[in-house]
């Protein structure tokens, strides 16, 4: 394995529907297999020494899918939290959720809160799941929170102080920025995921449909990362 292990991998888990369609199955069958891939990749990340894994599970725009598909996705999420929290805890995984909780069913929010509380002291892998999440919404709410602080203080900070305080208002103040943004299924777009945080992420697009994604595909992503030359705007 490469010596340049990334600290933080973010993944847009895409291609469940096409995986099912190719087999003549309903899209929901693809989502069910997608959960199995998610479990594999979480375990593999931990085994490979990745410290932070952030997964796009449901976008703020995914509500516009057919009602029964949304219901199935929420049902799978509920099941994942019920069945996996204990295993994640045993594996030393800290689970957190980013996104707008207000849009989620109350019982799902309760499961998330319980999992977050149970696993809060774990350090083997920081697993963050983005649910009802949108990058633009995140940036807008951060700007709103900054504005509220200004109103409360009765004055504007200077520009440098404003810029320094801004990232703490995002949903990810205690996560390092992703080193890699992976998207499965061959699509090459960001779809409103971690817009701010991916400013200098290396993008890796995999043709593999998410339900087929496994440990070897993750290793290939890490191998690809090792070949990249990151400059962050500077000259070497
Ligand atoms: C990703 O697979 C799962 C979610 C977005 C929730 P898709 O359902 O987007 O699968 P495709 O893109 O239609 O193949
Ligand atoms: C992005 O995938 C959201 C998740 C993977 C959860 P989509 O399948 O919803 O994105 P678009 O619609 O193809 O851009
Ligand atoms: Mg998709």
GROMACS .gro file of C-alpha atoms and ligand atoms in nm:
model
  265
    1UNK     CA    1   0.000   0.000   0.000
    2UNK     CA    2   0.100   0.356  -0.062
    3UNK     CA    3   0.287   0.554   0.202
    4UNK     CA    4   0.080   0.860   0.117
    5UNK     CA    5  -0.231   0.751   0.302
    6UNK     CA    6  -0.500   1.018   0.282
    7UNK     CA    7  -0.636   1.135   0.612
    8UNK     CA    8  -0.988   1.212   0.493
    9UNK     CA    9  -1.185   1.049   0.210
   10UNK     CA   10  -1.526   1.180   0.107
   11UNK     CA   11  -1.748   0.965  -0.114
   12UNK     CA   12  -2.051   1.037  -0.329
   13UNK     CA   13  -2.202   0.688  -0.326
   14UNK     CA   14  -2.373   0.682  -0.664
   15UNK     CA   15  -2.509   0.422  -0.903
   16UNK     CA   16  -2.754   0.216  -0.698
   17UNK     CA   17  -3.039   0.271  -0.942
   18UNK     CA   18  -2.833   0.178  -1.248
   19UNK     CA   19  -2.700  -0.132  -1.070
   20UNK     CA   20  -3.059  -0.249  -1.016
   21UNK     CA   21  -3.176  -0.152  -1.363
   22UNK     CA   22  -2.898  -0.356  -1.523
   23UNK     CA   23  -3.039  -0.659  -1.341
   24UNK     CA   24  -3.402  -0.588  -1.416
   25UNK     CA   25  -3.464  -0.515  -1.047
   26UNK     CA   26  -3.644  -0.220  -0.882
   27UNK     CA   27  -3.420   0.072  -0.782
   28UNK     CA   28  -3.480  -0.014  -0.417
   29UNK     CA   29  -3.289  -0.342  -0.465
   30UNK     CA   30  -2.991  -0.130  -0.566
   31UNK     CA   31  -3.020   0.078  -0.251
   32UNK     CA   32  -3.026  -0.238  -0.041
   33UNK     CA   33  -2.704  -0.362  -0.201
   34UNK     CA   34  -2.563  -0.012  -0.164
   35UNK     CA   35  -2.588  -0.049   0.213
   36UNK     CA   36  -2.374  -0.364   0.193
   37UNK     CA   37  -2.112  -0.169  -0.004
   38UNK     CA   38  -2.122   0.105   0.258
   39UNK     CA   39  -2.054  -0.147   0.535
   40UNK     CA   40  -1.760  -0.292   0.336
   41UNK     CA   41  -1.607   0.048   0.270
   42UNK     CA   42  -1.643   0.165   0.631
   43UNK     CA   43  -1.463  -0.145   0.754
   44UNK     CA   44  -1.196  -0.124   0.484
   45UNK     CA   45  -1.131   0.244   0.557
   46UNK     CA   46  -1.071   0.167   0.920
   47UNK     CA   47  -0.843  -0.127   0.830
   48UNK     CA   48  -0.645   0.088   0.586
   49UNK     CA   49  -0.575   0.357   0.844
   50UNK     CA   50  -0.805   0.624   0.706
   51UNK     CA   51  -0.895   0.857   0.994
   52UNK     CA   52  -1.196   1.036   0.842
   53UNK     CA   53  -1.460   0.901   0.606
   54UNK     CA   54  -1.749   1.120   0.497
   55UNK     CA   55  -2.033   0.965   0.297
   56UNK     CA   56  -2.309   1.133   0.098
   57UNK     CA   57  -2.616   0.931   0.190
   58UNK     CA   58  -2.908   1.156   0.093
   59UNK     CA   59  -2.899   1.501  -0.060
   60UNK     CA   60  -3.132   1.791   0.012
   61UNK     CA   61  -3.237   1.751  -0.353
   62UNK     CA   62  -3.311   1.377  -0.323
   63UNK     CA   63  -3.656   1.460  -0.177
   64UNK     CA   64  -3.766   1.520  -0.534
   65UNK     CA   65  -3.747   1.146  -0.608
   66UNK     CA   66  -4.066   0.935  -0.615
   67UNK     CA   67  -4.227   0.911  -0.271
   68UNK     CA   68  -4.186   0.534  -0.239
   69UNK     CA   69  -3.816   0.551  -0.324
   70UNK     CA   70  -3.762   0.820  -0.058
   71UNK     CA   71  -3.954   0.606   0.190
   72UNK     CA   72  -3.742   0.302   0.110
   73UNK     CA   73  -3.421   0.504   0.152
   74UNK     CA   74  -3.538   0.633   0.491
   75UNK     CA   75  -3.634   0.279   0.590
   76UNK     CA   76  -3.287   0.153   0.500
   77UNK     CA   77  -3.127   0.437   0.692
   78UNK     CA   78  -3.338   0.350   0.995
   79UNK     CA   79  -3.235  -0.016   0.964
   80UNK     CA   80  -2.867   0.070   0.917
   81UNK     CA   81  -2.866   0.279   1.234
   82UNK     CA   82  -3.055   0.012   1.431
   83UNK     CA   83  -2.838  -0.278   1.314
   84UNK     CA   84  -2.494  -0.119   1.274
   85UNK     CA   85  -2.449   0.125   1.561
   86UNK     CA   86  -2.330  -0.145   1.801
   87UNK     CA   87  -2.083  -0.290   1.551
   88UNK     CA   88  -1.948   0.055   1.466
   89UNK     CA   89  -1.898   0.122   1.835
   90UNK     CA   90  -1.718  -0.210   1.885
   91UNK     CA   91  -1.493  -0.123   1.590
   92UNK     CA   92  -1.399   0.209   1.750
   93UNK     CA   93  -1.586   0.417   1.493
   94UNK     CA   94  -1.723   0.758   1.586
   95UNK     CA   95  -2.043   0.827   1.395
   96UNK     CA   96  -2.172   1.174   1.320
   97UNK     CA   97  -2.433   1.317   1.090
   98UNK     CA   98  -2.426   1.642   0.895
   99UNK     CA   99  -2.727   1.791   0.722
  100UNK     CA  100  -3.063   1.938   0.814
  101UNK     CA  101  -3.214   1.719   1.085
  102UNK     CA  102  -3.543   1.909   1.078
  103UNK     CA  103  -3.642   1.741   0.752
  104UNK     CA  104  -3.589   1.387   0.887
  105UNK     CA  105  -3.841   1.172   1.074
  106UNK     CA  106  -3.817   1.221   1.449
  107UNK     CA  107  -3.734   0.855   1.521
  108UNK     CA  108  -3.443   0.865   1.275
  109UNK     CA  109  -3.306   1.177   1.444
  110UNK     CA  110  -3.332   0.995   1.778
  111UNK     CA  111  -3.136   0.698   1.640
  112UNK     CA  112  -2.870   0.937   1.508
  113UNK     CA  113  -2.846   1.119   1.842
  114UNK     CA  114  -2.811   0.788   2.028
  115UNK     CA  115  -2.539   0.665   1.790
  116UNK     CA  116  -2.352   0.994   1.817
  117UNK     CA  117  -2.368   0.986   2.197
  118UNK     CA  118  -2.264   0.620   2.221
  119UNK     CA  119  -1.965   0.656   1.987
  120UNK     CA  120  -1.850   1.006   2.079
  121UNK     CA  121  -1.520   0.901   2.239
  122UNK     CA  122  -1.414   0.661   1.960
  123UNK     CA  123  -1.112   0.754   1.751
  124UNK     CA  124  -1.030   0.461   1.516
  125UNK     CA  125  -1.237   0.616   1.236
  126UNK     CA  126  -1.443   0.934   1.222
  127UNK     CA  127  -1.741   0.840   1.008
  128UNK     CA  128  -1.963   1.128   0.901
  129UNK     CA  129  -2.283   1.065   0.707
  130UNK     CA  130  -2.441   1.350   0.513
  131UNK     CA  131  -2.820   1.325   0.521
  132UNK     CA  132  -3.061   1.586   0.391
  133UNK     CA  133  -2.738   1.771   0.314
  134UNK     CA  134  -2.658   2.039   0.057
  135UNK     CA  135  -2.333   2.232   0.027
  136UNK     CA  136  -2.503   2.557  -0.071
  137UNK     CA  137  -2.751   2.526   0.215
  138UNK     CA  138  -2.459   2.468   0.452
  139UNK     CA  139  -2.275   2.780   0.333
  140UNK     CA  140  -2.592   2.988   0.346
  141UNK     CA  141  -2.672   2.885   0.702
  142UNK     CA  142  -2.312   2.963   0.803
  143UNK     CA  143  -2.346   3.313   0.652
  144UNK     CA  144  -2.678   3.353   0.834
  145UNK     CA  145  -2.519   3.249   1.165
  146UNK     CA  146  -2.239   3.502   1.109
  147UNK     CA  147  -2.497   3.772   1.041
  148UNK     CA  148  -2.682   3.682   1.361
  149UNK     CA  149  -2.359   3.718   1.559
  150UNK     CA  150  -2.302   4.061   1.405
  151UNK     CA  151  -2.653   4.172   1.497
  152UNK     CA  152  -2.609   4.039   1.851
  153UNK     CA  153  -2.274   4.220   1.885
  154UNK     CA  154  -2.417   4.535   1.727
  155UNK     CA  155  -2.118   4.565   1.491
  156UNK     CA  156  -1.933   4.402   1.202
  157UNK     CA  157  -1.590   4.248   1.266
  158UNK     CA  158  -1.321   4.349   1.018
  159UNK     CA  159  -1.292   4.135   0.704
  160UNK     CA  160  -1.002   3.924   0.828
  161UNK     CA  161  -1.175   3.842   1.154
  162UNK     CA  162  -1.495   3.760   0.964
  163UNK     CA  163  -1.308   3.523   0.731
  164UNK     CA  164  -1.131   3.357   1.023
  165UNK     CA  165  -1.457   3.300   1.212
  166UNK     CA  166  -1.657   3.174   0.914
  167UNK     CA  167  -1.542   2.807   0.884
  168UNK     CA  168  -1.651   2.738   1.243
  169UNK     CA  169  -2.010   2.811   1.135
  170UNK     CA  170  -2.004   2.531   0.876
  171UNK     CA  171  -2.124   2.183   0.970
  172UNK     CA  172  -1.770   2.042   0.974
  173UNK     CA  173  -1.566   2.261   1.211
  174UNK     CA  174  -1.380   1.967   1.363
  175UNK     CA  175  -1.314   1.769   1.044
  176UNK     CA  176  -1.003   1.822   0.833
  177UNK     CA  177  -1.080   1.902   0.468
  178UNK     CA  178  -1.116   1.594   0.245
  179UNK     CA  179  -0.795   1.488   0.070
  180UNK     CA  180  -0.996   1.292  -0.186
  181UNK     CA  181  -1.347   1.323  -0.319
  182UNK     CA  182  -1.454   0.994  -0.475
  183UNK     CA  183  -1.763   0.953  -0.689
  184UNK     CA  184  -1.871   0.610  -0.804
  185UNK     CA  185  -2.084   0.524  -1.110
  186UNK     CA  186  -1.894   0.726  -1.369
  187UNK     CA  187  -2.073   1.057  -1.309
  188UNK     CA  188  -1.829   1.347  -1.291
  189UNK     CA  189  -1.999   1.617  -1.087
  190UNK     CA  190  -2.012   1.730  -0.725
  191UNK     CA  191  -2.394   1.744  -0.690
  192UNK     CA  192  -2.384   2.000  -0.406
  193UNK     CA  193  -2.159   1.793  -0.177
  194UNK     CA  194  -1.904   1.963   0.052
  195UNK     CA  195  -1.861   2.263  -0.180
  196UNK     CA  196  -1.651   2.461   0.065
  197UNK     CA  197  -1.449   2.172   0.206
  198UNK     CA  198  -1.345   2.027  -0.132
  199UNK     CA  199  -1.161   2.343  -0.243
  200UNK     CA  200  -0.835   2.144  -0.268
  201UNK     CA  201  -0.958   1.784  -0.268
  202UNK     CA  202  -0.826   1.546  -0.533
  203UNK     CA  203  -1.119   1.419  -0.739
  204UNK     CA  204  -1.129   1.050  -0.823
  205UNK     CA  205  -1.411   0.927  -1.046
  206UNK     CA  206  -1.469   0.554  -1.046
  207UNK     CA  207  -1.682   0.381  -1.310
  208UNK     CA  208  -1.786   0.117  -1.056
  209UNK     CA  209  -2.151   0.130  -0.948
  210UNK     CA  210  -2.177   0.177  -0.571
  211UNK     CA  211  -2.331  -0.165  -0.490
  212UNK     CA  212  -2.023  -0.327  -0.649
  213UNK     CA  213  -1.772  -0.104  -0.469
  214UNK     CA  214  -1.537  -0.300  -0.245
  215UNK     CA  215  -1.209  -0.294  -0.056
  216UNK     CA  216  -1.002  -0.330  -0.374
  217UNK     CA  217  -1.172  -0.031  -0.535
  218UNK     CA  218  -1.097   0.174  -0.225
  219UNK     CA  219  -0.734   0.062  -0.238
  220UNK     CA  220  -0.723   0.170  -0.605
  221UNK     CA  221  -0.852   0.514  -0.509
  222UNK     CA  222  -0.578   0.547  -0.247
  223UNK     CA  223  -0.321   0.433  -0.504
  224UNK     CA  224  -0.444   0.698  -0.748
  225UNK     CA  225  -0.416   0.962  -0.475
  226UNK     CA  226  -0.053   0.868  -0.416
  227UNK     CA  227   0.027   0.962  -0.777
  228UNK     CA  228  -0.122   1.310  -0.752
  229UNK     CA  229   0.094   1.616  -0.704
  230UNK     CA  230  -0.081   1.856  -0.469
  231UNK     CA  231   0.038   2.215  -0.488
  232UNK     CA  232  -0.229   2.421  -0.309
  233UNK     CA  233  -0.156   2.715  -0.536
  234UNK     CA  234   0.214   2.721  -0.459
  235UNK     CA  235   0.520   2.625  -0.663
  236UNK     CA  236   0.732   2.328  -0.564
  237LIG     C1  237  -2.715   0.671  -0.507
  237LIG     O1  238  -2.764   0.597  -0.612
  237LIG     C2  239  -2.807   0.668  -0.387
  237LIG     C3  240  -2.870   0.798  -0.357
  237LIG     C4  241  -2.860   0.908  -0.426
  237LIG     C5  242  -2.953   0.804  -0.238
  237LIG     P1  243  -2.873   0.653  -0.713
  237LIG     O2  244  -3.007   0.618  -0.661
  237LIG     O3  245  -2.850   0.797  -0.741
  237LIG     O4  246  -2.842   0.566  -0.842
  237LIG     P2  247  -2.844   0.611  -0.994
  237LIG     O5  248  -2.761   0.734  -1.005
  237LIG     O6  249  -2.987   0.638  -1.027
  237LIG     O7  250  -2.787   0.496  -1.069
  238LIG     C1  251  -2.584   1.257  -0.515
  238LIG     O1  252  -2.626   1.165  -0.609
  238LIG     C2  253  -2.646   1.229  -0.381
  238LIG     C3  254  -2.603   1.107  -0.315
  238LIG     C4  255  -2.517   1.019  -0.359
  238LIG     C5  256  -2.662   1.081  -0.186
  238LIG     P1  257  -2.748   1.192  -0.708
  238LIG     O2  258  -2.764   1.069  -0.789
  238LIG     O3  259  -2.866   1.240  -0.633
  238LIG     O4  260  -2.693   1.314  -0.796
  238LIG     P2  261  -2.733   1.362  -0.941
  238LIG     O5  262  -2.880   1.388  -0.939
  238LIG     O6  263  -2.700   1.252  -1.036
  238LIG     O7  264  -2.650   1.484  -0.966
  239LIG    MG1  265  -2.743   0.895  -0.880
   0.00000   0.00000   0.00000
